[in-house]
Tab-separated table of C-alpha atoms and ligand atoms in Angstrom:
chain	number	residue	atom	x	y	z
A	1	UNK	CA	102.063	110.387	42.097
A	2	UNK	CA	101.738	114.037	43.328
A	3	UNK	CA	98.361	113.236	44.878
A	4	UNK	CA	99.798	110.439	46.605
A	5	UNK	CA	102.712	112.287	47.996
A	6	UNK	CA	100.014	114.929	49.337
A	7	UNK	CA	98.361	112.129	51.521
A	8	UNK	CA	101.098	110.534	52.360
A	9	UNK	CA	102.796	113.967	54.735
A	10	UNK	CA	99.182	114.186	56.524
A	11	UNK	CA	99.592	111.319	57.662
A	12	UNK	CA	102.702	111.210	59.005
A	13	UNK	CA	102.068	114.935	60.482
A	14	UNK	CA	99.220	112.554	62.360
A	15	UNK	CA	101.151	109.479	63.539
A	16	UNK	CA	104.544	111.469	64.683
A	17	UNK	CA	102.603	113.067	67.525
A	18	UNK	CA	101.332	109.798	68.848
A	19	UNK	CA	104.940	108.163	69.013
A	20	UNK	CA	105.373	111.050	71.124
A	21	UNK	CA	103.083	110.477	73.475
A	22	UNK	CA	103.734	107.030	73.719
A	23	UNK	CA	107.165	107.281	74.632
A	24	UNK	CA	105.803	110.296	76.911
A	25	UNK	CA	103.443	107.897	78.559
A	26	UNK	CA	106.450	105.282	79.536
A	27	UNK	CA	108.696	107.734	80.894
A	28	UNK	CA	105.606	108.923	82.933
A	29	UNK	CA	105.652	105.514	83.910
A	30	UNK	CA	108.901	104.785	84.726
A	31	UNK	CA	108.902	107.626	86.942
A	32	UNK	CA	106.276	107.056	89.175
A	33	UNK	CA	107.819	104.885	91.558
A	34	UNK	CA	110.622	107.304	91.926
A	35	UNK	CA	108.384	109.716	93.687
A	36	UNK	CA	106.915	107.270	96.090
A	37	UNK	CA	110.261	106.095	97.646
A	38	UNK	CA	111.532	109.145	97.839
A	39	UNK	CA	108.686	109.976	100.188
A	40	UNK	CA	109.534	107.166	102.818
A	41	UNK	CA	113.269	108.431	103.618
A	42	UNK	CA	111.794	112.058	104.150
A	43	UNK	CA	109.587	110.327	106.527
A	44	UNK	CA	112.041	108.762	108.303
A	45	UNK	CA	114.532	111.419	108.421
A	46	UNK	CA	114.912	111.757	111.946
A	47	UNK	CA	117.087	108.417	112.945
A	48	UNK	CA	119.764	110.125	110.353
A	49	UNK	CA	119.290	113.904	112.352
A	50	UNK	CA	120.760	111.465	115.733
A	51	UNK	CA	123.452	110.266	113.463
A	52	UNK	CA	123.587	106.474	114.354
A	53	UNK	CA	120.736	105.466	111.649
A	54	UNK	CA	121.775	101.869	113.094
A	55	UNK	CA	120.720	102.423	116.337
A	56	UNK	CA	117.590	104.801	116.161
A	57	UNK	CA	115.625	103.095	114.015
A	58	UNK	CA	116.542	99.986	115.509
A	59	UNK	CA	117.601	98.116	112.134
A	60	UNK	CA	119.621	94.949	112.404
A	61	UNK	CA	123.591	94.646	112.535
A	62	UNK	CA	124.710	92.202	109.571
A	63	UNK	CA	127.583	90.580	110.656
A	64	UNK	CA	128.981	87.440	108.478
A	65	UNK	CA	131.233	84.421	110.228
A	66	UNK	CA	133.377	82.748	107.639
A	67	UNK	CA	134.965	79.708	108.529
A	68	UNK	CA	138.074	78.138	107.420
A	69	UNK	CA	140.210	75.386	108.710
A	70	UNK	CA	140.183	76.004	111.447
A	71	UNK	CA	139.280	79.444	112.558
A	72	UNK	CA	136.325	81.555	112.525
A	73	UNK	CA	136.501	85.221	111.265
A	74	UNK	CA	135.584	87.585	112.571
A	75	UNK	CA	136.353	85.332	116.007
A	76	UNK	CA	135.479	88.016	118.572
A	77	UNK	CA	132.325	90.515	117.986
A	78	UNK	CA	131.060	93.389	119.984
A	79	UNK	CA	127.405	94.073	120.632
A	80	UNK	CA	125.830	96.739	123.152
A	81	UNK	CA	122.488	95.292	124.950
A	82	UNK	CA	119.721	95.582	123.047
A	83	UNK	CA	121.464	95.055	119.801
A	84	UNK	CA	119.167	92.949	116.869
A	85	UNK	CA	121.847	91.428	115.002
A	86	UNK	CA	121.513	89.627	112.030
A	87	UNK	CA	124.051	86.945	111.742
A	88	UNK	CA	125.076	85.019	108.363
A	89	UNK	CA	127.768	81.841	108.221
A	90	UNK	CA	129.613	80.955	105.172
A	91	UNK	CA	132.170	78.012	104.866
A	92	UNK	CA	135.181	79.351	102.771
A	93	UNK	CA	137.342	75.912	103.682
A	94	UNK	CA	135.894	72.788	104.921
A	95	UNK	CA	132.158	72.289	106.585
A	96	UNK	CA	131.875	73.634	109.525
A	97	UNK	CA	128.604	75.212	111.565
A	98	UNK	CA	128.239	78.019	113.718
A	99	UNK	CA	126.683	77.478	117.155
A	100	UNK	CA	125.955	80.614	119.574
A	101	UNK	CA	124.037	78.553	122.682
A	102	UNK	CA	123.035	81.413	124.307
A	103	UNK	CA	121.075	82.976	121.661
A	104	UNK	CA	119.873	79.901	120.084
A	105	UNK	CA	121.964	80.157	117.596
A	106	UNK	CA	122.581	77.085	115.045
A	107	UNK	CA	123.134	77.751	111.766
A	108	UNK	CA	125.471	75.691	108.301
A	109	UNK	CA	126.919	77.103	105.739
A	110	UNK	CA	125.030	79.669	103.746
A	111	UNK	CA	122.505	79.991	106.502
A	112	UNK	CA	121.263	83.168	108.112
A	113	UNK	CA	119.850	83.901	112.056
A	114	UNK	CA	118.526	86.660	113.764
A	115	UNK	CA	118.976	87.446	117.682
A	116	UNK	CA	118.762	89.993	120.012
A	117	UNK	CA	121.870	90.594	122.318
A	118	UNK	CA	118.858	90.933	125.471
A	119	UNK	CA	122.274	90.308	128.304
A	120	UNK	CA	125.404	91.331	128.430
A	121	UNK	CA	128.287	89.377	129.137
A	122	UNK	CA	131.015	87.257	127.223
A	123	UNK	CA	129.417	84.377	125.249
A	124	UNK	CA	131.578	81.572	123.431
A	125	UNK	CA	130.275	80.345	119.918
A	126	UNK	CA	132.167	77.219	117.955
A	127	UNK	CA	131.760	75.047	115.293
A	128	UNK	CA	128.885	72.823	115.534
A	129	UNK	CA	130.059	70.349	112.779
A	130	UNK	CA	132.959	67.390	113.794
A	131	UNK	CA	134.991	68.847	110.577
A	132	UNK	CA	138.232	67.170	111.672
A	133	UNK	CA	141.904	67.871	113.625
A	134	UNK	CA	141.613	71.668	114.419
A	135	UNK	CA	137.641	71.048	115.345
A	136	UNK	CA	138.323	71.954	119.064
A	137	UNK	CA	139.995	74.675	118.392
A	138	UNK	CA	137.113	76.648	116.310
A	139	UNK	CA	135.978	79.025	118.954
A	140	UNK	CA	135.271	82.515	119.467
A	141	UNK	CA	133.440	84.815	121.585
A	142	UNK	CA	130.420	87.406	121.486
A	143	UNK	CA	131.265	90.401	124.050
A	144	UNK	CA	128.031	92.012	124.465
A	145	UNK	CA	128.590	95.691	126.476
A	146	UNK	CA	126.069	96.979	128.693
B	201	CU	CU1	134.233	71.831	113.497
């Protein structure tokens, strides 16, 4: 017994070490990545020094159009020329579309478009679907400012 015990705490003084460095070698890992993306914003730090992040590096508005029965919301938007504007419909009550002619805009339920507000001016959207009574009244308009 008392030789076995003597092998037995070698051993263990041996394999301890290398469950260390294992779990070392995941969290060396798992860390990685963090250095790499936190290059990119550094990089890109001057947009945020103008203070509209939006507008100087040119990223996309998101702006989502609910419908209900029978209204659109928001059902007047304001863009500046220029503006890239990703726009995203969702149907909260009945089935309705959303159709912007101007910008070639034609999009159902869950569906997403991108445009660029290239003229100003005051452009109508409405409901592209026949979804019943208060169909005519499903309109709204896209103010874009010079
Ligand atoms: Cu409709």
């Amino acid at each position: 017994m008392k030789k076995l015990k003597s092998l037995w705490i070698p051993l263990l003084i041996a394999i301890l070490p290398m469950l260390a460095l294992t779990a070392c070698g995941g969290g060396n890992n798992a860390g990685s990545p963090a250095p790499g993306t936190g290059g990119s914003p550094a990089a890109g730090g001057s947009p945020a020094a103008s203070g509209s992040p939006a507008a100087g590096g040119g990223a996309p508005r998101n702006i989502v159009v609910t419908a209900t029965n029978f209204a659109f919301d928001p059902a007047d938007i304001q863009l500046h020329v220029g503006d890239t504007v990703q726009i995203t419909f969702q149907n909260k009550d009945g089935v309705h579309g959303l159709a912007i002619p101007d910008f070639g805009v034609d999009l159902r339920g869950g569906q997403t478009a991108k445009f660029t507000a290239d003229k100003s001016g005051r452009f109508d959207f409405y409901c592209a679907v026949q979804c019943g009574t208060g169909h005519d009244n499903m309109t709204g308009t896209i103010n874009v400012a010079p």
